[in-house]
Every structure is written in structure tokens, then in C-alpha cells.
Coordinates of C-alpha atoms and ligand atoms in Angstrom, one line a residue:
M16 CA 165.5 71.2 288.4
N17 CA 165.4 70.3 284.0
L18 CA 166.9 72.0 281.1
L19 CA 163.8 75.0 280.5
E20 CA 163.3 75.3 284.2
Q21 CA 167.3 75.9 284.8
L22 CA 166.6 78.4 281.7
K23 CA 164.3 80.3 283.3
Q24 CA 166.0 81.0 286.3
H25 CA 169.4 81.8 284.4
A26 CA 167.4 84.9 282.3
K27 CA 165.7 86.3 285.1
S28 CA 169.4 86.6 286.8
I29 CA 170.6 88.2 283.3
F30 CA 168.2 90.6 282.1
G31 CA 165.9 90.9 285.2
D32 CA 162.4 89.6 286.7
G33 CA 159.1 89.2 284.4
E34 CA 157.5 87.2 281.8
F35 CA 159.6 85.3 279.0
D36 CA 158.1 83.6 276.5
A37 CA 159.9 79.7 275.8
F38 CA 160.4 77.8 272.2
F39 CA 162.2 74.5 271.9
S40 CA 164.2 73.1 268.6
P41 CA 165.7 70.3 268.3
G42 CA 168.6 68.4 266.7
R43 CA 168.7 65.9 263.8
V44 CA 170.3 63.1 262.9
N45 CA 170.2 61.9 259.1
L46 CA 169.8 58.3 259.3
I47 CA 171.1 57.6 255.9
G48 CA 171.8 60.5 252.4
E49 CA 174.6 62.1 253.3
H50 CA 176.1 65.0 251.3
T51 CA 173.2 64.6 248.6
D52 CA 170.9 67.9 249.5
Y53 CA 173.5 70.5 247.9
N54 CA 174.1 68.3 245.0
G55 CA 170.0 67.7 244.6
G56 CA 168.8 63.9 246.0
H57 CA 166.9 63.1 249.2
V58 CA 168.2 62.6 252.4
F59 CA 166.4 61.0 255.4
P60 CA 166.8 62.5 258.8
C61 CA 164.9 63.1 261.6
A62 CA 164.1 65.9 264.7
L63 CA 165.7 64.5 267.7
T64 CA 164.0 65.0 271.1
M65 CA 167.6 66.9 272.1
G66 CA 167.9 70.4 271.0
T67 CA 168.3 73.8 272.0
Y68 CA 165.2 75.9 274.7
G69 CA 165.2 79.4 274.1
V70 CA 162.9 81.9 276.2
I71 CA 162.4 85.5 274.6
R72 CA 161.4 88.7 276.1
L73 CA 160.5 91.9 273.9
R74 CA 162.1 95.6 274.8
D75 CA 160.7 98.8 274.1
D76 CA 163.9 99.9 272.2
K77 CA 166.0 98.7 269.5
R78 CA 168.6 96.8 271.5
M79 CA 169.0 92.6 271.1
L80 CA 170.8 91.4 273.7
F81 CA 171.5 87.7 273.8
S82 CA 173.0 85.1 276.8
S83 CA 173.5 81.6 276.5
M84 CA 173.7 79.0 279.5
N85 CA 176.3 76.8 278.1
K86 CA 178.4 79.5 277.6
K87 CA 181.5 80.0 280.8
G88 CA 180.7 83.3 282.4
S89 CA 177.5 85.0 281.9
Q90 CA 178.2 87.9 279.2
V91 CA 175.9 89.4 277.4
V92 CA 176.5 89.9 273.7
E93 CA 174.5 93.1 272.5
S94 CA 173.8 94.0 268.8
T95 CA 170.7 96.9 267.6
L96 CA 168.2 96.9 265.6
D97 CA 169.1 100.7 264.8
Q98 CA 172.5 99.7 262.8
P99 CA 172.6 97.8 259.6
I100 CA 173.3 94.5 260.7
V101 CA 177.1 92.3 259.8
Y102 CA 179.1 89.2 261.1
D103 CA 181.1 90.6 263.9
A104 CA 183.7 87.4 264.7
A105 CA 183.9 88.9 267.6
K106 CA 180.0 88.1 268.6
G107 CA 181.1 84.4 268.3
W108 CA 178.0 82.4 268.6
A109 CA 175.7 84.9 268.8
N110 CA 176.0 85.2 264.9
Y111 CA 174.1 82.7 264.4
L112 CA 170.8 83.9 265.6
I113 CA 172.0 87.8 264.3
G114 CA 172.3 86.7 261.5
V115 CA 168.4 84.9 261.3
V116 CA 167.9 88.2 262.4
A117 CA 169.5 89.8 259.8
K118 CA 168.0 87.5 256.8
L119 CA 164.6 88.4 257.9
M120 CA 164.3 91.6 257.7
E121 CA 166.8 91.2 254.3
R122 CA 163.2 89.3 253.2
G123 CA 161.7 92.5 254.8
C124 CA 159.8 91.0 257.7
V125 CA 159.7 93.8 260.4
I126 CA 161.1 93.3 263.3
P127 CA 159.6 96.4 265.3
C128 CA 161.5 96.0 268.4
G129 CA 164.7 94.7 270.1
F130 CA 164.6 91.9 272.7
E131 CA 166.3 89.6 275.8
V132 CA 166.8 86.2 274.6
A133 CA 168.5 83.4 276.2
I134 CA 169.6 79.7 275.0
T135 CA 170.7 76.1 276.1
G136 CA 170.9 72.6 275.1
D137 CA 171.6 69.4 275.4
I138 CA 173.3 68.7 271.4
P139 CA 176.8 68.1 271.3
N140 CA 178.4 71.0 269.2
G141 CA 179.7 70.6 266.2
A142 CA 179.2 66.6 266.7
G143 CA 177.3 66.7 263.3
L144 CA 173.8 66.9 265.1
S145 CA 172.9 70.1 263.7
S146 CA 173.7 72.2 266.8
S147 CA 173.6 75.5 264.5
A148 CA 170.8 74.6 262.2
S149 CA 168.9 73.8 265.8
I150 CA 169.7 77.8 267.0
E151 CA 169.1 78.9 263.8
V152 CA 165.9 77.7 263.5
L153 CA 165.0 78.6 267.0
M154 CA 165.7 82.1 266.4
G155 CA 163.3 82.2 263.5
T156 CA 160.6 80.6 265.1
M157 CA 160.5 82.7 268.5
L158 CA 160.5 86.3 266.4
N159 CA 158.1 84.5 263.9
T160 CA 155.6 83.9 266.6
E161 CA 156.4 86.9 269.1
F162 CA 156.3 89.4 265.5
S163 CA 153.2 87.1 263.9
L164 CA 154.9 87.4 260.5
G165 CA 152.9 84.5 259.4
L166 CA 156.1 82.5 258.1
T167 CA 155.6 78.6 257.1
P168 CA 158.7 76.2 259.2
T169 CA 159.8 75.7 256.2
E170 CA 160.2 79.0 255.2
I171 CA 161.5 79.7 258.3
A172 CA 164.2 76.6 257.3
L173 CA 164.6 78.8 254.1
I174 CA 166.0 82.1 256.1
S175 CA 168.2 80.2 258.7
Q176 CA 170.0 78.0 255.8
K177 CA 170.5 81.8 254.0
S178 CA 171.5 82.7 256.9
E179 CA 174.4 80.4 258.0
N180 CA 175.1 80.5 253.5
E181 CA 175.8 84.3 253.8
F182 CA 176.2 85.6 257.3
N183 CA 178.0 82.5 258.6
G184 CA 180.1 82.0 255.6
M185 CA 179.3 77.9 255.5
N186 CA 177.5 76.9 252.1
C187 CA 175.2 74.1 253.7
G188 CA 172.3 72.6 252.4
I189 CA 168.9 72.5 253.9
M190 CA 168.5 69.0 255.3
D191 CA 169.5 70.3 258.2
Q192 CA 167.4 73.0 259.0
F193 CA 164.2 71.4 257.0
A194 CA 164.5 68.8 259.3
V195 CA 164.7 71.0 262.7
A196 CA 161.9 72.9 261.2
N197 CA 159.3 70.5 260.1
G198 CA 160.4 67.4 262.7
K199 CA 157.7 65.3 263.5
K200 CA 157.4 62.9 266.8
D201 CA 158.3 59.0 265.8
H202 CA 159.4 59.4 261.8
A203 CA 162.0 60.4 259.0
M204 CA 161.0 62.9 256.5
F205 CA 162.0 61.5 253.2
L206 CA 163.1 64.8 251.4
D207 CA 164.1 65.5 247.8
T208 CA 165.9 68.2 248.0
N209 CA 164.9 69.1 244.6
T210 CA 162.1 69.6 244.9
L211 CA 161.3 70.3 248.9
E212 CA 158.9 67.5 249.0
C213 CA 158.6 65.6 252.0
A214 CA 157.3 62.7 252.7
Y215 CA 157.1 61.5 256.7
A216 CA 158.4 57.6 257.2
P217 CA 157.2 56.3 260.4
V218 CA 160.7 55.4 261.8
K219 CA 159.4 51.6 262.9
L220 CA 162.4 49.2 264.1
D221 CA 160.6 46.5 266.0
D222 CA 163.4 45.1 268.0
A223 CA 165.9 48.1 267.8
I224 CA 167.1 50.8 268.4
I225 CA 169.0 54.0 267.0
L226 CA 172.1 54.4 268.6
I227 CA 174.2 57.9 268.2
T228 CA 177.9 58.0 269.3
N229 CA 180.1 60.7 269.3
S230 CA 183.4 60.3 268.8
N231 CA 184.6 63.5 270.6
V232 CA 186.8 64.3 267.2
K233 CA 186.4 68.2 266.2
H234 CA 188.2 69.2 263.4
S235 CA 189.6 72.5 262.8
L236 CA 188.6 74.1 258.8
V237 CA 185.3 71.6 259.1
T238 CA 184.0 75.1 257.1
S239 CA 186.7 74.9 254.5
A240 CA 186.4 71.5 253.7
Y241 CA 183.0 71.5 253.7
N242 CA 182.9 74.4 251.2
D243 CA 185.3 72.2 249.1
R244 CA 183.6 69.2 248.5
R245 CA 180.7 71.8 247.4
R246 CA 182.5 73.3 245.3
E247 CA 184.0 70.3 244.3
S248 CA 180.7 68.4 243.2
S249 CA 179.8 71.7 241.6
E250 CA 182.9 71.4 239.3
A251 CA 182.5 67.7 238.3
L252 CA 178.5 68.2 237.6
E253 CA 179.5 71.0 235.1
D254 CA 181.3 68.4 233.0
L255 CA 178.5 65.9 233.2
K256 CA 176.6 68.5 232.0
K257 CA 178.4 68.1 228.6
V258 CA 176.7 65.1 228.3
Y259 CA 173.1 65.0 230.0
P260 CA 170.4 67.4 230.2
I261 CA 170.7 67.8 234.2
T262 CA 170.5 70.4 237.0
S263 CA 171.8 68.1 239.3
L264 CA 174.0 65.1 240.3
G265 CA 170.8 64.0 241.9
M266 CA 169.2 63.6 238.3
L267 CA 171.2 60.4 237.7
S268 CA 171.0 56.8 238.3
E269 CA 174.6 54.7 238.9
E270 CA 174.5 53.5 235.2
E271 CA 174.1 57.0 234.1
F272 CA 177.0 58.7 235.8
D273 CA 179.2 54.8 235.3
R274 CA 178.6 55.6 231.5
A275 CA 179.6 59.4 231.7
A276 CA 181.6 59.2 234.6
D277 CA 185.4 59.8 232.9
Q278 CA 183.6 63.5 231.0
I279 CA 184.8 64.5 234.5
A280 CA 188.5 66.0 234.2
D281 CA 189.5 65.6 237.3
P282 CA 189.6 62.4 238.8
V283 CA 188.8 63.8 242.5
N284 CA 185.6 65.5 241.6
R285 CA 185.1 62.1 240.0
K286 CA 184.9 60.2 243.2
R287 CA 182.8 63.0 244.8
A288 CA 180.3 63.0 242.2
K289 CA 179.8 59.2 242.2
H290 CA 179.5 59.7 246.1
A291 CA 177.2 62.2 245.6
V292 CA 175.0 59.7 242.9
Y293 CA 175.1 56.6 244.9
E294 CA 174.6 58.2 247.8
N295 CA 170.8 59.0 246.4
Q296 CA 169.9 55.6 244.7
R297 CA 170.9 54.2 248.4
T298 CA 168.6 56.1 250.4
I299 CA 165.9 55.7 247.7
K300 CA 166.5 52.1 248.2
A301 CA 166.8 52.5 251.9
V302 CA 163.3 54.2 252.5
A303 CA 162.3 51.2 250.1
A304 CA 163.6 48.8 252.4
L305 CA 162.6 50.1 255.6
E306 CA 159.0 50.4 254.3
K307 CA 159.1 46.8 254.2
G308 CA 160.6 46.3 257.5
D309 CA 163.3 45.0 256.0
L310 CA 166.2 46.3 258.4
E311 CA 168.6 44.2 257.4
T312 CA 168.6 46.2 253.8
F313 CA 168.6 49.7 255.5
G314 CA 171.6 48.0 257.5
K315 CA 174.0 47.2 254.6
L316 CA 173.4 50.2 252.8
M317 CA 174.0 52.8 256.1
N318 CA 177.5 50.6 256.0
A319 CA 178.1 50.9 252.7
S320 CA 177.1 54.5 253.3
H321 CA 180.0 55.1 255.0
I322 CA 182.2 53.1 252.8
S323 CA 181.4 55.4 250.4
L324 CA 181.7 58.8 252.7
R325 CA 184.8 57.6 254.1
D326 CA 186.7 56.8 250.7
D327 CA 185.0 58.7 248.1
Y328 CA 184.1 61.7 249.5
E329 CA 186.8 61.7 251.7
V330 CA 184.9 63.6 254.9
S331 CA 185.5 60.8 257.7
C332 CA 188.6 60.3 259.7
P333 CA 190.2 57.4 261.2
E334 CA 188.7 58.3 264.5
V335 CA 184.8 57.9 263.0
D336 CA 186.4 54.9 260.5
A337 CA 187.5 53.4 264.0
L338 CA 184.0 53.9 265.5
V339 CA 182.2 52.9 263.1
E340 CA 184.6 49.2 262.9
A341 CA 183.7 48.8 266.3
Q342 CA 180.5 48.8 266.0
W343 CA 180.5 46.5 262.8
K344 CA 181.5 44.0 264.7
I345 CA 179.0 43.3 266.7
P346 CA 176.5 41.1 265.1
G347 CA 173.5 42.7 266.4
V348 CA 174.4 45.9 264.6
L349 CA 172.6 46.4 262.0
G350 CA 174.4 49.1 260.1
A351 CA 176.3 51.8 260.8
R352 CA 178.0 55.3 259.6
I353 CA 179.5 58.5 260.3
T354 CA 176.2 61.1 260.3
G355 CA 176.0 64.3 259.5
G356 CA 178.8 67.4 258.2
G357 CA 181.8 64.5 259.0
F358 CA 185.7 65.4 259.7
G359 CA 184.5 63.9 263.0
G360 CA 181.2 63.8 265.5
C361 CA 178.9 61.5 265.4
T362 CA 178.6 57.8 263.9
V363 CA 174.4 56.4 263.8
A364 CA 173.8 52.9 264.3
I365 CA 170.6 51.0 264.0
V366 CA 171.2 48.1 267.3
R367 CA 168.6 44.8 267.7
K368 CA 167.6 45.3 271.8
D369 CA 169.5 42.6 273.2
A370 CA 172.8 43.7 271.5
V371 CA 172.6 47.1 272.7
E372 CA 174.6 46.2 276.5
Q373 CA 177.3 44.7 274.5
F374 CA 177.6 47.4 272.5
R375 CA 177.6 49.9 275.1
R376 CA 180.7 47.4 277.0
E377 CA 182.4 47.0 273.9
V378 CA 182.4 49.7 271.6
P379 CA 183.5 52.4 274.2
A380 CA 186.4 50.2 275.0
A381 CA 187.1 49.1 271.1
Y382 CA 187.3 53.6 270.6
K383 CA 189.4 54.0 273.5
K384 CA 191.6 51.3 272.9
A385 CA 192.2 52.2 268.9
T386 CA 192.3 56.3 269.6
G387 CA 192.6 56.7 273.6
L388 CA 189.3 58.7 273.4
E389 CA 186.2 58.4 275.4
A390 CA 183.1 57.5 273.0
V391 CA 179.7 58.8 274.3
I392 CA 176.2 57.3 273.3
Y393 CA 173.2 58.8 273.5
E394 CA 169.4 56.4 272.5
A395 CA 168.3 59.0 270.1
G396 CA 164.5 59.5 270.3
I397 CA 162.3 61.1 267.6
G398 CA 160.4 64.7 268.5
D399 CA 158.9 67.4 266.8
G400 CA 160.2 70.5 265.1
A401 CA 160.8 74.0 266.6
R402 CA 158.0 74.8 268.6
A403 CA 156.7 77.3 271.4
L404 CA 156.2 76.1 274.7
E405 CA 154.1 77.5 277.8
A406 CA 154.7 81.1 279.0
L407 CA 156.6 81.0 281.6
Ligands
GLA502 C1 175.5 69.6 257.4 C2 175.0 70.5 256.3 C3 173.9 69.8 255.6 C4 174.3 68.5 254.8 C5 175.1 67.2 255.7 C6 176.3 66.5 255.0 O1 175.0 68.6 258.5 O2 174.9 71.5 257.6 O3 173.3 70.6 254.7 O4 175.3 68.2 253.6 O5 176.1 68.2 256.0 O6 174.8 65.8 254.6

């Protein structure tokens, strides 16, 4: 039985028989352009075929009931439209859904009645593949459809980001929610996060594929470390504003940055800003290389991205470094790097098809030897953004 069928049965067993509407919202993998989105730079993510399924049924009262098939036990988390909606730690994962309802209402959207929602998915949680953005945008898409709110995918993405920032306390940029909402099969999105202008680029890799590898490392304090990086970058920006008329680090070239770097008082902030500026330029170069079919250059830029994330931005960790190094040793790996927010999670690599078997054999073995941990490899399927599926 496929995931959607299982979810349908789960929803009926929890909420009782009847009709539900079904939706899907993908995860995303970022090919290059990491920690550039809140620095006004470019990113290059694609939506995945892995993601979150959701089913919804409206109620004739104001109760909101949520159930996740991925959580042990089948307890239902409950909230209500009758009272102001506030974050409640006891509601755990459901805060990602409840926050979107709150932000929709804050924007003036009318949510006239309660509902029952059940979700399930196949994205590993907290692994840098945007499991949170996937469920936020899922919720936004479901309510947009059910209540004819008339929002565009980008508006849903912005509301979801606002919810994650203000409701869940994670100061993420727009990349994840944008990619999840606007994904297109077999395409990556070259997104300018300053303007939200997005160009779809076909991901034609000829004799290569994208492999995602989960390190299975999750560090605690990820949110606070992420928020620290965001603060450090913006402090660096304030120093550079004394020299350049800029509003974001993404507006600088490498040369402009190098000329003024010593204006950044704090050496740690200087490294953070260097990453943001150079990574943005790497992303622009990488997209140009992909357009020309120059995968070698694309791969080298991915490797440089990892080194910068490891040394200047310091969002990698020894386990993920070991995982990336194991991939760099294989000649058919064109490029490999940590992907997503960091501090554990997944790597992304472009691998020649004739090296995939060697990759599958050698990378988990080398990783296990170095860390004692199991690596899990997924072949990335690039899919469409969040959408309604058939009625059940
Ligand atoms: C997380 C955030 C994104 C982005 C990445 C790093 O996934 O949600 O906004 O900043 O980290 O590139």
C-alpha cells in the first residue's frame, strides 16, 4: 500500500469514516548557495519527489485536530479558532501547522471553520531536506484550496517563512519555503532572494545523477546556532555599510569584499561575511556552468562551497566532513558538499552513473569506519511544488 493509501486509512481510523481531500508538499535539496538567502544572495535548490502527504476534512465547529502518522501512538493534537493562537511547546510538531493558521489569520485570511488534518511523509526529519518547510507549505496550500484564499505559491511560502520565524523562533530565510511551493519537475530554481526573481534551470546531468546522503547526525541547538550565524552576518553587513551603499552582502563582488574586509571589526564576523559573498558568486558561476553543460566546474564549485561552509561559516561538523571526504575520494564524484542549514544532516553530490555502485559500496563503509555511524543514500528525484491531489 502506498503512503497516501496508508494515510487515508490512518485518517479514517483517527477521525472516523468519510471524505478527505489529499495534498502533497515536497522536500527540497539545495545544489549550491548555502546560507546566502538571508544575506540577499542567490540559491539554487530543487523540490524533491520525497515529501509530505496531507489529508484534510472540514468540521462544522472551530476545533482544529492534527494527527501525524510518523509519530508513535496516534494521539491527536488539538487547537481552536475560538481563542488567540499561540505557540505551545506541548503541541510539538503541530506548531509548524498551527503557526501557519495563525499567520494566515494575522494577514486577514478568513478561516471560517475548524478541520481535521493528518500527515505523513518520507523526508528524514531535521536532515537538511526541509521537512519543516514541507509541512508549513502543505498547511498553507491545504487551507488556500479549502477556503479559496486566492494566495499564490510565493505568498504561501512567505507566510510559511513568517510562521517559522515568528511562531517557531527559527530565523530562516526564504529558500526552503519558496522551493517547496514553487518547485518544477526536473528543474532547479535560480532564485535571487533579494527580489524573489526566479529562473527555472533544467537539471540535465547526462551521464550523472544527484545522490543525497544522510549522515544521521542531528545536533541539538541547531536553531540557536543558525540564529547566531544570521546575527553575525548582519553585524558584518553593518560594518560594511560604512564603506559601501549596500543593503545586503549579496550585493558585493569578491573583489569589493576583499578591499573592505578589514572594516569588519570582529574576525569571526569577517569570516561569516566572506562566506556569504563568495558563496553567492559561486552560485552565479555554478548556474552558468550548468547551462553550458560544464558539470566539472559545477562540481568544483560545490566542493569549494563545502570548504567555505566548513571553515568560514562553520556550519559543518566532523561527521559530515568525514562523509564528504569519503565522496571526494571517488573519481566519478564531480562534487559533494553539505546541504541545508548544517550542523549535521545530509550531503548532496553529483556522481557519474558509472561510479554510483562504487559510491554506494565505499562511502557508507568509509563513513562507518570514521564515525561508527550508518549513512543512508537516496537518489534525488526532482519533482513539482506543493499541490492538491485527488479527493479520497
Ligand atoms: C535552512 C534555512 C534556509 C537557508 C538554509 C541554509 O534550510 O531554512 O532559509 O538559510 O538553512 O542555506
